[in-house]
Short mmCIF file of C-alpha atoms in Angstrom, two decimals:
data_model
loop_
_atom_site.label_atom_id
_atom_site.label_comp_id
_atom_site.label_asym_id
_atom_site.label_seq_id
_atom_site.Cartn_x
_atom_site.Cartn_y
_atom_site.Cartn_z
CA MET K 1 28.36 22.66 -44.31
CA ALA K 2 25.76 20.44 -42.65
CA ASP K 3 24.43 21.48 -39.28
CA VAL K 4 25.98 19.67 -36.33
CA THR K 5 23.41 18.53 -33.77
CA THR K 6 24.72 18.36 -30.22
CA ALA K 7 23.84 15.54 -27.85
CA ASP K 8 21.70 17.91 -25.79
CA GLN K 9 19.74 18.97 -28.86
CA ALA K 10 19.24 15.36 -29.99
CA SER K 11 18.07 14.13 -26.58
CA PRO K 12 15.65 16.52 -24.87
CA PRO K 13 15.24 16.01 -21.13
CA ILE K 14 12.81 13.29 -20.11
CA LYS K 15 9.77 14.58 -18.26
CA PRO K 16 9.49 12.61 -15.00
CA GLY K 17 6.50 10.36 -14.67
CA ILE K 18 3.94 10.36 -11.88
CA ILE K 19 3.66 7.58 -9.29
CA THR K 20 0.19 6.84 -7.95
CA LEU K 21 -0.24 4.66 -4.85
CA ALA K 22 -3.84 3.47 -4.43
CA ARG K 23 -5.37 1.54 -1.56
CA HIS K 24 -7.62 -1.42 -2.34
CA GLY K 25 -11.40 -1.34 -2.04
CA GLU K 26 -13.36 -2.41 1.03
CA PRO K 27 -12.77 -6.07 1.96
CA ALA K 28 -15.66 -8.48 2.44
CA LEU K 29 -14.65 -9.59 5.94
CA SER K 30 -16.86 -7.89 8.55
CA ARG K 31 -15.33 -5.68 11.23
CA LYS K 32 -18.52 -5.78 13.33
CA VAL K 33 -17.11 -8.22 15.89
CA ARG K 34 -15.25 -8.04 19.18
CA LEU K 35 -12.08 -10.10 19.50
CA ASN K 36 -9.28 -10.85 21.90
CA ALA K 37 -5.69 -10.82 20.66
CA PRO K 38 -5.42 -14.45 19.45
CA GLU K 39 -8.84 -14.18 17.80
CA TYR K 40 -7.62 -11.04 16.06
CA GLY K 41 -4.66 -13.01 14.73
CA ASP K 42 -7.09 -15.48 13.16
CA TRP K 43 -9.26 -12.64 11.85
CA TRP K 44 -6.26 -10.92 10.23
CA ALA K 45 -5.19 -14.19 8.60
CA ARG K 46 -8.64 -14.43 6.99
CA TYR K 47 -8.44 -10.76 5.98
CA GLU K 48 -5.11 -11.38 4.26
CA ILE K 49 -6.51 -14.09 1.99
CA GLY K 50 -9.95 -12.55 1.43
CA GLY K 51 -11.36 -10.49 -1.39
CA LEU K 52 -13.53 -7.41 -1.76
CA LYS K 53 -17.05 -6.76 -0.59
CA ALA K 54 -19.47 -7.06 -3.50
CA GLY K 55 -21.18 -4.11 -5.16
CA GLN K 56 -18.38 -1.54 -5.05
CA THR K 57 -17.53 0.89 -7.81
CA PRO K 58 -14.03 2.42 -8.06
CA PRO K 59 -13.82 6.22 -8.15
CA ASP K 60 -13.92 7.71 -11.62
CA GLY K 61 -10.67 9.55 -10.99
CA LEU K 62 -8.83 6.31 -10.20
CA ILE K 63 -10.22 4.65 -13.32
CA ALA K 64 -9.03 7.63 -15.39
CA ILE K 65 -5.53 7.36 -13.90
CA ALA K 66 -5.41 3.64 -14.73
CA ARG K 67 -6.44 4.39 -18.29
CA ASP K 68 -3.54 6.77 -18.86
CA VAL K 69 -0.59 5.26 -16.97
CA ASP K 70 2.21 3.25 -18.57
CA VAL K 71 2.75 0.65 -15.84
CA ILE K 72 0.23 -0.97 -13.45
CA ILE K 73 1.34 -3.09 -10.49
CA ALA K 74 -0.83 -4.85 -7.92
CA SER K 75 0.07 -6.55 -4.67
CA THR K 76 -0.29 -10.33 -4.77
CA ARG K 77 -3.06 -10.26 -2.15
CA ARG K 78 -6.53 -11.15 -3.43
CA ARG K 79 -8.11 -7.86 -2.33
CA ALA K 80 -5.49 -5.92 -4.31
CA ILE K 81 -5.88 -8.09 -7.41
CA GLU K 82 -9.68 -7.73 -7.31
CA THR K 83 -9.19 -3.98 -6.92
CA ALA K 84 -6.94 -3.93 -9.97
CA ASN K 85 -9.47 -5.92 -11.99
CA ALA K 86 -12.19 -3.44 -11.03
CA VAL K 87 -10.05 -0.39 -11.82
CA VAL K 88 -8.06 -1.20 -14.95
CA GLY K 89 -10.65 -3.00 -17.08
CA ASP K 90 -8.98 -4.97 -19.88
CA ARG K 91 -5.53 -3.49 -19.32
CA VAL K 92 -2.69 -5.82 -18.39
CA PHE K 93 -1.11 -5.46 -14.96
CA THR K 94 1.61 -7.28 -13.07
CA THR K 95 1.49 -8.59 -9.51
CA ASP K 96 4.39 -8.28 -7.10
CA GLU K 97 4.67 -9.46 -3.48
CA THR K 98 7.00 -6.53 -2.77
CA PHE K 99 3.84 -4.45 -2.32
CA ILE K 100 1.93 -6.66 0.17
CA GLU K 101 0.80 -5.13 3.44
CA ALA K 102 3.12 -4.93 6.44
CA PRO K 103 2.19 -7.61 9.00
CA LEU K 104 -0.13 -7.04 11.94
CA PRO K 105 0.76 -9.60 14.64
CA PRO K 106 -1.71 -9.37 17.55
CA PRO K 107 -0.50 -7.44 20.60
CA PRO K 108 0.54 -9.44 23.70
CA TRP K 109 -2.65 -8.84 25.66
CA PRO K 110 -4.68 -10.93 28.15
CA LEU K 111 -7.46 -13.09 26.70
CA TRP K 112 -10.24 -11.27 28.57
CA LEU K 113 -9.54 -8.00 26.74
CA LYS K 114 -11.71 -7.72 23.64
CA MET K 115 -12.34 -4.94 21.14
CA SER K 116 -13.12 -4.30 17.48
CA PRO K 117 -10.68 -5.37 14.73
CA LYS K 118 -10.19 -1.71 13.82
CA ARG K 119 -9.04 -0.81 17.31
CA LEU K 120 -7.01 -3.97 17.73
CA GLY K 121 -5.37 -3.28 14.38
CA PHE K 122 -4.30 0.15 15.64
CA PHE K 123 -2.67 -1.31 18.73
CA ALA K 124 -1.14 -4.19 16.78
CA ARG K 125 0.50 -1.65 14.48
CA PHE K 126 1.63 0.40 17.49
CA TRP K 127 3.31 -2.62 19.10
CA TRP K 128 4.90 -3.66 15.81
CA TRP K 129 6.17 -0.17 15.00
CA PHE K 130 7.43 1.03 18.38
CA PHE K 131 8.21 -2.18 20.29
CA ASP K 132 9.31 -4.48 17.44
CA HIS K 133 6.61 -6.99 18.34
CA HIS K 134 6.57 -9.12 15.19
CA GLY K 135 5.74 -12.63 16.38
CA GLY K 136 8.22 -14.17 13.96
CA GLN K 137 6.84 -12.24 11.01
CA GLU K 138 8.45 -9.39 9.10
CA THR K 139 9.95 -6.77 11.42
CA ARG K 140 9.60 -3.03 11.04
CA ALA K 141 13.23 -2.80 9.91
CA GLN K 142 12.67 -5.46 7.27
CA ALA K 143 9.50 -3.76 6.07
CA GLU K 144 11.34 -0.45 5.81
CA VAL K 145 13.96 -2.10 3.60
CA ARG K 146 11.16 -3.55 1.45
CA ALA K 147 9.47 -0.14 1.20
CA GLY K 148 12.78 1.37 0.12
CA GLU K 149 13.19 -1.27 -2.57
CA ALA K 150 9.67 -0.58 -3.79
CA ALA K 151 10.33 3.17 -3.84
CA ASP K 152 13.58 2.69 -5.77
CA ARG K 153 11.79 0.60 -8.39
CA LEU K 154 8.95 3.11 -8.77
CA ALA K 155 11.28 6.09 -8.85
CA ALA K 156 13.39 4.44 -11.56
CA LEU K 157 10.30 3.93 -13.73
CA ALA K 158 9.17 7.52 -13.16
CA ASP K 159 12.66 8.84 -13.96
CA GLN K 160 12.35 7.07 -17.32
CA GLY K 161 9.23 9.14 -17.98
CA GLN K 162 6.71 6.42 -17.18
CA ASP K 163 3.54 7.00 -15.16
CA VAL K 164 2.99 4.18 -12.67
CA LEU K 165 -0.07 3.00 -10.73
CA VAL K 166 0.28 0.72 -7.69
CA LEU K 167 -2.83 -0.96 -6.28
CA ALA K 168 -1.94 -2.17 -2.82
CA HIS K 169 -2.45 -1.48 0.88
CA GLY K 170 -2.97 1.40 3.27
CA PHE K 171 -0.07 1.25 5.70
CA PHE K 172 2.56 -0.11 3.35
CA ASN K 173 1.60 2.51 0.77
CA TRP K 174 2.29 5.06 3.52
CA MET K 175 5.71 3.49 4.07
CA ILE K 176 6.47 3.64 0.34
CA ALA K 177 5.29 7.26 0.27
CA ASP K 178 7.70 8.11 3.08
CA ALA K 179 10.53 6.38 1.19
CA LEU K 180 9.69 8.31 -1.98
CA LYS K 181 9.86 11.60 -0.06
CA GLN K 182 13.24 10.57 1.33
CA ARG K 183 14.39 10.09 -2.25
CA GLY K 184 13.45 13.61 -3.21
CA LEU K 185 10.06 13.10 -4.82
CA THR K 186 7.28 15.60 -4.22
CA LYS K 187 3.82 14.69 -2.98
CA LEU K 188 1.19 15.97 -5.41
CA VAL K 189 -1.97 14.41 -3.94
CA ASP K 190 -2.79 12.74 -0.62
CA GLU K 191 -6.33 11.46 -0.07
CA GLY K 192 -5.52 9.81 3.26
CA HIS K 193 -5.99 6.12 4.07
CA ALA K 194 -9.60 5.36 3.07
CA TYR K 195 -10.46 2.53 0.71
CA TRP K 196 -9.76 3.47 -2.93
CA SER K 197 -7.75 6.53 -1.81
CA ILE K 198 -4.61 7.64 -3.63
CA LYS K 199 -1.28 9.33 -3.05
CA ARG K 200 0.62 10.79 -6.01
CA PHE K 201 4.32 11.67 -6.36
CA SER K 202 6.70 13.08 -8.95
CA ARG K 203 10.08 14.72 -9.11
CA ALA K 204 9.86 18.50 -9.10
#
């Protein structure tokens, strides 16, 4: 009598893939200025459409990850696309606006108060996150929904056994990372929020 192969024997469990969230490289727009709140709004608008500072080299580890993954996704922002081009070489990648950065509307401050874009960015994020100051742009609640949708998409790919690399943005990557943890994925690597840094997740 011929052997009978059960469904379990015919279909071994799929090994979950790994999700890598990478921040883009250093943008070309200088932060060595002092701005008031409206000027920061203009500065951020230029940042959002700008590309990378010339002469950068992606970390070898990130290039190695890009070489081995199954799926590569970049935000539709220019700095993310240029990062992807620098990292993945001749490999094909897709772009998706789901992964763009969360907005940074300038805080409601008097015109005489000026500081660096880095510091103003911190306070803009604080006002957006804790006081729902969005200036008609995407709210925190809306961004959290978007991060959840991104996490669901990435988790579904990983659950199919595919390794995924996302080349996007610092804060929104953090929001996606939080959503992945809420969905039961385990953090494997966290290099913080520096340019070119990565966070990696997989199901245990």
